[in-house]
Structures are given as C-alpha cells and as structure tokens.
Rosetta silent file (secondary structure, phi, psi, omega in degrees, C-alpha in Angstrom):
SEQUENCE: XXXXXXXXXXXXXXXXXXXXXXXXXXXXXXXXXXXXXXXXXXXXXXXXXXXXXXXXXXXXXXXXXXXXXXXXXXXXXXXXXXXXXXXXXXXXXXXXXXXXXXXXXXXXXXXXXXXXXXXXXXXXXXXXXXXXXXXXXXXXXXXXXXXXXXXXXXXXXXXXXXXXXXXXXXXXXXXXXXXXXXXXXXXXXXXXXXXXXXXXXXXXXXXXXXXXXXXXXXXXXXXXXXXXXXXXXXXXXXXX
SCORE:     score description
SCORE:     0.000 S_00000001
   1 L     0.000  153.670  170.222   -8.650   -9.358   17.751 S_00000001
   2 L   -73.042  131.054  169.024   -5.931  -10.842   14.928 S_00000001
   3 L  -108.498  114.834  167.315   -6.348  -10.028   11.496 S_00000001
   4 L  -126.312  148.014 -176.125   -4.342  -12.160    9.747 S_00000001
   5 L  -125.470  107.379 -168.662   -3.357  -12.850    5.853 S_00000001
   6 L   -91.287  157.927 -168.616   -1.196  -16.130    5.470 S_00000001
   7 L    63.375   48.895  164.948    0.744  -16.637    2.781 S_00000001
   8 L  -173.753  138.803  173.920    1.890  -13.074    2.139 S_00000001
   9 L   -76.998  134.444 -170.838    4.654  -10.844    3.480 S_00000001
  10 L  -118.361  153.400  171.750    3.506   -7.826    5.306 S_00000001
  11 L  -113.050  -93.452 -178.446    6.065   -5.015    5.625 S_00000001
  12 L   -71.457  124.488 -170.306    5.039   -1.508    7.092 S_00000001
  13 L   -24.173  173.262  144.002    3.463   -1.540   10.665 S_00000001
  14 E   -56.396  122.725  151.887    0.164   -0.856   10.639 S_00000001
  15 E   -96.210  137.026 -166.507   -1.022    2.971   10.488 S_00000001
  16 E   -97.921  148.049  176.919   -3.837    4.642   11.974 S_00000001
  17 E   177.908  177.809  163.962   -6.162    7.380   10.565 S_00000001
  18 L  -125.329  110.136 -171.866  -10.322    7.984    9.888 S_00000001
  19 L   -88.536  -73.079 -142.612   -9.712    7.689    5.517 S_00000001
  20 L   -80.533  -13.550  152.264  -13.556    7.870    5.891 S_00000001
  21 L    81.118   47.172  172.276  -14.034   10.832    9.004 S_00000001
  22 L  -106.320  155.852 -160.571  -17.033    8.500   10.489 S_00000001
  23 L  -130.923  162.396 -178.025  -17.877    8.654   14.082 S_00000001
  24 L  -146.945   89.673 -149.514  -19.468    6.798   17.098 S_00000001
  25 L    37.732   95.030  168.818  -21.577    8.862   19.348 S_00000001
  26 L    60.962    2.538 -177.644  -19.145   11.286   18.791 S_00000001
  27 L  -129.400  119.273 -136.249  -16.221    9.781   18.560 S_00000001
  28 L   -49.317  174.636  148.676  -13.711    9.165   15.681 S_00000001
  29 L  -132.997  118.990  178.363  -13.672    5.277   14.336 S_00000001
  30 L   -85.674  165.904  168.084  -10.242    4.711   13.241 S_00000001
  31 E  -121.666  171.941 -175.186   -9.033    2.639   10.703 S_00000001
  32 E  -134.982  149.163  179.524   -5.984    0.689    9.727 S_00000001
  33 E  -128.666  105.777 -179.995   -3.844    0.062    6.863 S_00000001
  34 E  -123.348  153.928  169.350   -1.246   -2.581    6.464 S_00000001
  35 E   -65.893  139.089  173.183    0.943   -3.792    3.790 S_00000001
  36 E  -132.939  130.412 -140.626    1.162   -7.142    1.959 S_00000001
  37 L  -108.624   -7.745 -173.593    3.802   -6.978   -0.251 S_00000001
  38 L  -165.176   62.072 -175.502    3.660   -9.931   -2.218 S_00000001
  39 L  -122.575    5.747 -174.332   -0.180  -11.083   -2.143 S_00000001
  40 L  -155.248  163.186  174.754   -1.251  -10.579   -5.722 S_00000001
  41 L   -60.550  -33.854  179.149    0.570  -11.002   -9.251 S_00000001
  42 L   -71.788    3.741 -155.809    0.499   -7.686   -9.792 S_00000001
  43 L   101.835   47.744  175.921    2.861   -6.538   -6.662 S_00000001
  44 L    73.349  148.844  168.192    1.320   -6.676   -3.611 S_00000001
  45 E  -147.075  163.077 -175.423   -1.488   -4.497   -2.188 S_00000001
  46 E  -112.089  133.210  170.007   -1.880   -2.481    1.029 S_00000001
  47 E   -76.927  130.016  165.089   -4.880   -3.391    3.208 S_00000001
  48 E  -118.950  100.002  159.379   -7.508   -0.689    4.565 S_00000001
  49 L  -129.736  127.727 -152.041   -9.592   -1.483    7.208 S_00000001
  50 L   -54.767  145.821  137.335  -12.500    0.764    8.231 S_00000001
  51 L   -55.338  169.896 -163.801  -13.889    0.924   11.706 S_00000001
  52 L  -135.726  151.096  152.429  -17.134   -0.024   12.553 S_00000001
  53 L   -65.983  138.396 -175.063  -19.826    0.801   14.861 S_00000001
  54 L   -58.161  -58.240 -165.386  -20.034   -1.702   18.006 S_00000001
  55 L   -61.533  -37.216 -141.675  -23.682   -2.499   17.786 S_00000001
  56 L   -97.473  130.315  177.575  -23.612   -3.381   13.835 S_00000001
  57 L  -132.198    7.474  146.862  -22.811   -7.141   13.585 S_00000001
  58 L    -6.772  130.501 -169.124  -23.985   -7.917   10.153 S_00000001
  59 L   -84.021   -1.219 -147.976  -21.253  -10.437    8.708 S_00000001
  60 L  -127.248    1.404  171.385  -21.240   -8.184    5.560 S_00000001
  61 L  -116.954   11.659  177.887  -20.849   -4.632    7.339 S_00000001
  62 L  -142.368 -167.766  178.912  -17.643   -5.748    9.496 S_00000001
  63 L  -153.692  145.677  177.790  -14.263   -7.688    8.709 S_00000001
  64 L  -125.581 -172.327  175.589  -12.909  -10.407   11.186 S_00000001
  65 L   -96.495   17.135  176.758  -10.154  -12.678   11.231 S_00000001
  66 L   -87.915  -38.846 -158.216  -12.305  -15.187    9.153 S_00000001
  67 L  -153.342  102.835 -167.289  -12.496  -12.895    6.576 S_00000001
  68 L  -117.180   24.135 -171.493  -11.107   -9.567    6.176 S_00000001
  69 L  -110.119   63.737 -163.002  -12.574   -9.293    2.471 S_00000001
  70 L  -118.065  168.029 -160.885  -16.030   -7.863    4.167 S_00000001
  71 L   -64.770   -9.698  174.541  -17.590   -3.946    2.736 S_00000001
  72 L   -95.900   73.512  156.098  -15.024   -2.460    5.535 S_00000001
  73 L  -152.958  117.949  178.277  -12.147   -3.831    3.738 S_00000001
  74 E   -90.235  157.537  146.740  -10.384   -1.977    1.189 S_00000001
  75 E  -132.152  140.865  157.773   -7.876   -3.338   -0.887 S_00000001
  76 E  -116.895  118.673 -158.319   -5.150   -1.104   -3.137 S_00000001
  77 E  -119.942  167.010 -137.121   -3.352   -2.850   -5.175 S_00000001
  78 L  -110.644  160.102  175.103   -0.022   -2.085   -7.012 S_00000001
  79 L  -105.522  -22.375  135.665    0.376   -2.689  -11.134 S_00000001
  80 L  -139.443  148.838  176.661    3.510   -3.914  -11.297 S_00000001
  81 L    -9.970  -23.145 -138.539    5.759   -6.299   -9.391 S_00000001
  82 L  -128.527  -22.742  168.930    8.772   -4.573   -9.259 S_00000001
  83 L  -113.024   63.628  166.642    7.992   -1.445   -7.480 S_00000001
  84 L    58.430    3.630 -175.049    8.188   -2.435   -3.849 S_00000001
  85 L   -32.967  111.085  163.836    4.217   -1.151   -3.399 S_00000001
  86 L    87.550   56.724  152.786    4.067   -0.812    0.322 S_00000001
  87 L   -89.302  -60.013 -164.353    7.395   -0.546    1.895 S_00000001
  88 L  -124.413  138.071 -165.429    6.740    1.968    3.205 S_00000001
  89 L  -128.351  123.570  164.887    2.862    3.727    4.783 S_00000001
  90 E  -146.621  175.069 -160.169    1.845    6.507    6.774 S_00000001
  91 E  -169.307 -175.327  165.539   -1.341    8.059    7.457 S_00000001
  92 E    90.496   10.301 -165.410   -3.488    9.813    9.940 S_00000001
  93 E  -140.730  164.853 -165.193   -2.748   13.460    8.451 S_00000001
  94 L  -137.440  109.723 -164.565   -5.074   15.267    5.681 S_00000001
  95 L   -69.057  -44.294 -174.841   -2.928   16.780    3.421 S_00000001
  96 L   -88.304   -6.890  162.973   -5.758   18.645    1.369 S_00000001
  97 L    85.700   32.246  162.167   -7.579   20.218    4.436 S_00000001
  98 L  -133.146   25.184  175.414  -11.559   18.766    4.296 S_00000001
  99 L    89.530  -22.723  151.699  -11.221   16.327    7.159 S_00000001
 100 L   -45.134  136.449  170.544  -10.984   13.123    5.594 S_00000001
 101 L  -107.567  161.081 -154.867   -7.238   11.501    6.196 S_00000001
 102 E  -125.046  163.506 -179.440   -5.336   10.781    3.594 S_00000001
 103 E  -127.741  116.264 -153.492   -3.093    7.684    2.658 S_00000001
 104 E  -124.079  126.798 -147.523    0.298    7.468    1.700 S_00000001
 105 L   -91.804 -148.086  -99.321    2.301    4.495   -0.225 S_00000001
 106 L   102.941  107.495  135.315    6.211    4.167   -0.547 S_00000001
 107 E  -109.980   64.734 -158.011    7.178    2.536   -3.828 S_00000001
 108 L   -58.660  -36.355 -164.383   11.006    2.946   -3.285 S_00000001
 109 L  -106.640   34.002 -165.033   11.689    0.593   -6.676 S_00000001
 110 L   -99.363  162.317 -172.503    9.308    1.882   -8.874 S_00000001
 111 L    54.442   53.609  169.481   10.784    3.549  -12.112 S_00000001
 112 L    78.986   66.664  175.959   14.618    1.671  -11.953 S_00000001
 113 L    48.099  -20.192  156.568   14.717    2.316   -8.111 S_00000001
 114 L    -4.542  -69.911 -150.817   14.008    6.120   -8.862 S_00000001
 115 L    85.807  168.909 -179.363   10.923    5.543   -6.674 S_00000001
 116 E  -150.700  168.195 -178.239    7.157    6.748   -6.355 S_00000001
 117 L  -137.364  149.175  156.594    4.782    7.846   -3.623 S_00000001
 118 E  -132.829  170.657  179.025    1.056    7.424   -4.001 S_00000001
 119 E  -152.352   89.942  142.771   -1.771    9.545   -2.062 S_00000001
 120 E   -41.636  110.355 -169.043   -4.913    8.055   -1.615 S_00000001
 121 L  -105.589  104.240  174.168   -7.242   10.874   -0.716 S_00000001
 122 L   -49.364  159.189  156.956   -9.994   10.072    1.972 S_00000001
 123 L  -152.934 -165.400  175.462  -13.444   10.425    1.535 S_00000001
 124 L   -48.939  154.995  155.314  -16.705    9.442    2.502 S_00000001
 125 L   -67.214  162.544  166.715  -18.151    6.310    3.383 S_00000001
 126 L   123.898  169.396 -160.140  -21.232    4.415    1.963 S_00000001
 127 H   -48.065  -40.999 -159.589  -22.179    1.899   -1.138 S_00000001
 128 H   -51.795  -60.929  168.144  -20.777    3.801   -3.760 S_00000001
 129 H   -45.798  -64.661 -139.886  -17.073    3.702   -1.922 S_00000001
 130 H   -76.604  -94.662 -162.162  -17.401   -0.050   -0.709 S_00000001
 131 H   -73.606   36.450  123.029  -18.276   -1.399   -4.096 S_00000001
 132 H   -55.000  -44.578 -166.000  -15.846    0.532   -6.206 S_00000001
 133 H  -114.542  -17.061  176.359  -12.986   -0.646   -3.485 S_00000001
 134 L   -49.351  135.309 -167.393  -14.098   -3.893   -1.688 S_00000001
 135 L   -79.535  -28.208  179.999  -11.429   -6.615   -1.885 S_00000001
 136 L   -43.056  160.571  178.000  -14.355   -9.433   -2.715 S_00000001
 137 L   -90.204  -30.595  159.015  -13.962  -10.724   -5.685 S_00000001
 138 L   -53.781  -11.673 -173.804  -17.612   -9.711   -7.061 S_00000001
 139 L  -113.650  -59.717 -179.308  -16.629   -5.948   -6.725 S_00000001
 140 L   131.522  168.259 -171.746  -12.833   -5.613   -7.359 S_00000001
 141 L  -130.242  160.979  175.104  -10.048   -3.413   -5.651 S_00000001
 142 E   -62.709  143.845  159.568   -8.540   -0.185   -6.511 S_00000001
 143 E  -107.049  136.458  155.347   -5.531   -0.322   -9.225 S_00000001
 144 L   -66.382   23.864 -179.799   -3.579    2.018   -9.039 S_00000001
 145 L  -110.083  -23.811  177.212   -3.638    3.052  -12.653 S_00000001
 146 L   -72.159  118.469 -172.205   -7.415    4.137  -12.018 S_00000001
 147 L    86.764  -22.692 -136.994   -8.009    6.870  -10.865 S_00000001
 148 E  -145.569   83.625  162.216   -4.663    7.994   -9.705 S_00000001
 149 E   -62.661  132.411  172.583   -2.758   10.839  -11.705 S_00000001
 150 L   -39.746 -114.778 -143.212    0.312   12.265  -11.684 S_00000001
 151 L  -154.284  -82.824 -154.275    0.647   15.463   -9.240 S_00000001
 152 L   -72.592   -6.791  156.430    0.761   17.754  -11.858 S_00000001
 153 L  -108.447   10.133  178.078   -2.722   16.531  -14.077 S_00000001
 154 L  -110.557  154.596 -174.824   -4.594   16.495  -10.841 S_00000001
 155 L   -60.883   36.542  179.274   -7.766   18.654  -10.471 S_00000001
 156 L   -17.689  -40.606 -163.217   -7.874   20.216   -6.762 S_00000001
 157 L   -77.956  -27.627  171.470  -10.383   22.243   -7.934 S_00000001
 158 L   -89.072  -10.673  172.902  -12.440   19.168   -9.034 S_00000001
 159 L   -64.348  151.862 -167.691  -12.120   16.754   -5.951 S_00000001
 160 L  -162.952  106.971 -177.843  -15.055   16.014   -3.985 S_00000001
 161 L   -78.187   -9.657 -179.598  -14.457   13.800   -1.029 S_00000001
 162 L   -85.370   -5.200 -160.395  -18.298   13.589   -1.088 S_00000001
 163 L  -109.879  109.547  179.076  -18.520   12.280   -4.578 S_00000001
 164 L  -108.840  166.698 -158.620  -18.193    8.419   -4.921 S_00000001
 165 L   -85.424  120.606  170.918  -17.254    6.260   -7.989 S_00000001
 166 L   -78.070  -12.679  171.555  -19.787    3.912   -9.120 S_00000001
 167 L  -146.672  174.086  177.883  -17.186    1.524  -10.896 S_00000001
 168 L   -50.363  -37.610  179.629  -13.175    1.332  -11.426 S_00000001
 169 L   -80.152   -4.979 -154.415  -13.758    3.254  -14.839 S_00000001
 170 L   -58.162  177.322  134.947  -15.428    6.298  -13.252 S_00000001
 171 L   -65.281  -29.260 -156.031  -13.648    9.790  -13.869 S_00000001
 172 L   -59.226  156.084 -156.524  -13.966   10.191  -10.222 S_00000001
 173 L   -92.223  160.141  165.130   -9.779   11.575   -9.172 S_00000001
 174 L  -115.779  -57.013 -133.487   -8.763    8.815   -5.937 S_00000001
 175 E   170.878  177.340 -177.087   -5.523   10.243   -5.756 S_00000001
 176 E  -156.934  161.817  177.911   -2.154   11.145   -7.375 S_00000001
 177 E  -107.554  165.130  177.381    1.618    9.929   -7.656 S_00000001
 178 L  -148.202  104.169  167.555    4.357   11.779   -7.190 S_00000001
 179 L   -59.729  126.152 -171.685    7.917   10.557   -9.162 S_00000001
 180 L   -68.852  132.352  173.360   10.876   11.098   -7.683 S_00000001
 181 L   -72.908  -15.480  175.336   12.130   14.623   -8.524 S_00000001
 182 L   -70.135  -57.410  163.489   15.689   14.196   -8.501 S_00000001
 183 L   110.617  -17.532  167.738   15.245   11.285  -11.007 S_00000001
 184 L   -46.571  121.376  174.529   18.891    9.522   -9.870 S_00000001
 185 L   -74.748  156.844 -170.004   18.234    5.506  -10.346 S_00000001
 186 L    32.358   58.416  177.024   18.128    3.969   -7.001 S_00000001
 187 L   -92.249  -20.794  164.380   17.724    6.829   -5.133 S_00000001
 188 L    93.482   -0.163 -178.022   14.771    4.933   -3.455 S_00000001
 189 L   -80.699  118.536 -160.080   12.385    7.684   -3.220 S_00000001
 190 L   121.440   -9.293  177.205    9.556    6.789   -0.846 S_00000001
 191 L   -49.482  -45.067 -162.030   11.343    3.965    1.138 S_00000001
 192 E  -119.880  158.520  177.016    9.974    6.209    4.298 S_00000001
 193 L  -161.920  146.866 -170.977    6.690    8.603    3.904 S_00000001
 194 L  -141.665  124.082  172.684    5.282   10.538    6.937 S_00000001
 195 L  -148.868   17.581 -171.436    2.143   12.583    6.622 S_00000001
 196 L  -104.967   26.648  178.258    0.955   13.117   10.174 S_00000001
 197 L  -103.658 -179.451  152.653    2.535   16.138   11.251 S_00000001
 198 L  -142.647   70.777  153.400    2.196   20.257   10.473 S_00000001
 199 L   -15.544 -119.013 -177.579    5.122   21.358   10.097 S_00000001
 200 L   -60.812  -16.310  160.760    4.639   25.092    9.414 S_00000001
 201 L   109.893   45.716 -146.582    1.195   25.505   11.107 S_00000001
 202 L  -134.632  155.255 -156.683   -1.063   26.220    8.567 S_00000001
 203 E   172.525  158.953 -176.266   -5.111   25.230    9.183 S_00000001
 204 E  -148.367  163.537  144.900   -8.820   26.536    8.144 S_00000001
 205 E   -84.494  133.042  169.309  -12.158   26.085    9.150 S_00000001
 206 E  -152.024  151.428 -177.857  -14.664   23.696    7.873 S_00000001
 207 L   -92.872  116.842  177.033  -18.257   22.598    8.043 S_00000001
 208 L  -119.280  122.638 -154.342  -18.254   18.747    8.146 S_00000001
 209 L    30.138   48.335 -158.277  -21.627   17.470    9.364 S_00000001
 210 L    39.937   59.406  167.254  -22.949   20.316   10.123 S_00000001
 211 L  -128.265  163.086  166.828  -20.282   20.861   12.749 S_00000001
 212 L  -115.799  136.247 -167.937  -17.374   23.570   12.454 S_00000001
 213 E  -134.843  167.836  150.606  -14.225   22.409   13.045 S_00000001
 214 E  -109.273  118.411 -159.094  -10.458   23.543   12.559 S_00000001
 215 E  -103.613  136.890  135.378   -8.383   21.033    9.903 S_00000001
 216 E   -83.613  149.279  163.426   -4.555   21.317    9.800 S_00000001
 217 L   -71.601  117.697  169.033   -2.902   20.356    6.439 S_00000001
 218 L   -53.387  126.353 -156.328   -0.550   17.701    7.098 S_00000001
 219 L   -87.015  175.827 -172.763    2.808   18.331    5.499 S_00000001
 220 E  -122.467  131.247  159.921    3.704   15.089    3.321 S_00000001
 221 E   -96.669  130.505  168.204    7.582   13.677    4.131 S_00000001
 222 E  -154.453  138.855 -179.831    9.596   11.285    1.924 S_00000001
 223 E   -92.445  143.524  164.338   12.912    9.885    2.064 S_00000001
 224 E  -141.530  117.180 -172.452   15.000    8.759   -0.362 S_00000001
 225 L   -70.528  -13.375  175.648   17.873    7.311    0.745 S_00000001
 226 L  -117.695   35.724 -173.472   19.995    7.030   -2.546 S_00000001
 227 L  -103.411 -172.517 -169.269   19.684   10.409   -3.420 S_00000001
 228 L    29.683   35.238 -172.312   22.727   12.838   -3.444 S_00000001
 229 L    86.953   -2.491  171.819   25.300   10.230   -4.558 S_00000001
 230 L    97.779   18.607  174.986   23.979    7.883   -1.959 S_00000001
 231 L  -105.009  -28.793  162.522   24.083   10.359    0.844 S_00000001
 232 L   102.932  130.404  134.992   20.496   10.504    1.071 S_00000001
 233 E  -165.235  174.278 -169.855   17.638   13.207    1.251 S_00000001
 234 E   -79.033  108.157  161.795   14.318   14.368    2.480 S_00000001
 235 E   -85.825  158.017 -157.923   11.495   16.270    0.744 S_00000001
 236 E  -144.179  135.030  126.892    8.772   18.301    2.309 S_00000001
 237 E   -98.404  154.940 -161.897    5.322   18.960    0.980 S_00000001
 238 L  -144.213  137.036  175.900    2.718   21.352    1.453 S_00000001
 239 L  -141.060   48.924  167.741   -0.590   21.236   -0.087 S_00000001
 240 L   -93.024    0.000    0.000   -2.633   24.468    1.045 S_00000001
C-alpha cells in the first residue's frame, strides 16, 4: 500500500532493516525508514516505520496511508535547518552486535558543510519505545539533541537495547554522532552512509529470545565528497 506525506520533500529511498528484531511465526517483520527533508521547522525528520503482525488491526497498533502517525511510526527529527538531516540513510546492518539493526542519518551540511552522521541504535519494541518516539502529537518524536552523544562520550558498556526511555528527558543513550574527522568546510561528510555490509568478517554469538544465533557487526561507510581538496573520500568503521 502508499504511504504518503504531502507537502514535504522526501530524499533518500526508503531502507529496510528490523530497528526492533520482532518476528512473525518466525519470521523477521521489517521496517522502513524514509526521509522528509523539509517537514518540520526544525529541518526535516526521517520516518521509521515498524512492521506489524497481519492479524493485529487495531487502528492504534498499525500505520496506513490515512495516517502514518500510529504507535508503529517513529519520527526523528533534526535540530536545525541547515544540516541537510536525511540526505542521505542506510540501514539493515547492526553495527554493535545484539541483533537489533541500527539506523544511520547523513547530515552532509551540518557544521559549515563539514558534515555529521547520526546512529540510531535499535532496540526493543513495546510502550516504553512507542511513547518516547511516536510522531502523535500527545507523545512527541525523538530530537536529536536527546539522547544522542558524540562517539567519544558514549557508554557501550552502558547500552541496553532492552532498556526503554519513559520520556525524551530519560538518561537512556539512543545513539551517537559522529563529526566529520577531517574537519575541511564542505567536505560534505555523510552525503552517502552504508551500514549493511561486513567488511572484514567479524561476528559472535548471542541469546536473543531464548534462541542462539550468530550476529555480524556491520561495518559503518561514509562519504564525503569534498574532502581531500574536493577529491573526495571514504571512511570505514568498525565497532566490535
């Protein structure tokens, strides 16, 4: 079916992933994320929308094209105008290795064209999640000033994909940015992001509903296209 948001420019295809690692007799339910780039004052926000089980037809447990601001509808929204939130999206890869996929944002013009990345870190589903992130207007959407640390102040050791925020002020980590390292203005870093690959091969075991599994980490890719004098280049991450 069409999902549609009128009145707003969408940019990066749609990407596929399970942010929330929920199932249907046994089988993944994906989700989708697309951008809308100029749908709020603040800069745009990128849409997440969870699958659903077939049978549940509750108006207030699914999202349609009547509505797509329903408890499977995420919204993340960008803080200010100017830095291009959601040019660029990818998804479908789990960077940190506990089964949840993770989601990753392209702010090519944030800091004087510099650029930014953000990484939205899946986790579970369930009330806690929905009203902390639901796009209705009684609950509120993520900001990306909430939650969402640099690289280098966030807690690995403290994440808990199981642990959800009861409001926008929690402590609970979301996620982290990452600032272009070169630091050259309009180098653009983050116009492209990638995160569904493994690159060097690297993987664990883990018990996720009382199943055992094998995770890979997903390496994280980002381009920046003004970098080197305008010659352009690529960074690689690894987060094992």
């Amino acid at each position: 079916r069409y999902i549609g948001v009128t009145g707003v420019q969408t940019c990066a295809l749609p990407i596929f992933g399970n942010f929330n690692a929920d199932n249907y007799l046994g089988t993944p339910l994906g989700d989708i994320a697309v951008s809308a780039l100029n749908s709020t004052g603040t800069g745009g926000e990128v849409l997440l929308l969870m699958g659903y089980k077939p049978e549940i037809t509750a108006p207030n447990q699914k999202w349609d094209q009547a509505s797509y601001a329903y408890t499977n509808a995420i919204s993340i929204q960008a803080t200010d105008p100017s830095e291009g939130f959601g040019r660029a999206l990818s998804g479908g890869g789990d960077i940190n290795g506990d089964g949840y996929d993770d989601l990753v944002i392209g702010a090519p013009n944030a800091n004087g064209g510099r650029g930014r990345i953000y990484v939205i870190l899946g986790r579970q589903s369930g009330s806690g999640l929905q009203s902390a992130f639901n796009r209705n207007g009684q609950h509120g959407s993520i900001r990306v000033g909430n939650g969402i640390v640099p690289l280098d102040q966030f807690d690995w050791s403290a994440f808990n994909p199981n642990t959800l925020p009861g409001d926008l002020g929690s402590s609970v980590q979301l996620g982290f940015y990452i600032d272009n390292p070169d630091g050259s203005i309009n180098s653009q870093f983050g116009y492209a992001v990638a995160i569904d690959g493994n690159l060097n091969g690297d993987r664990h075991s883990i018990n996720q509903n009382n199943i055992t599994r094998t995770v890979d980490y997903a390496d994280l890719i980002v381009g920046a296209p003004g970098d080197s004098n305008g010659n352009g280049k690529v960074y690689i991450y690894s987060f094992d």
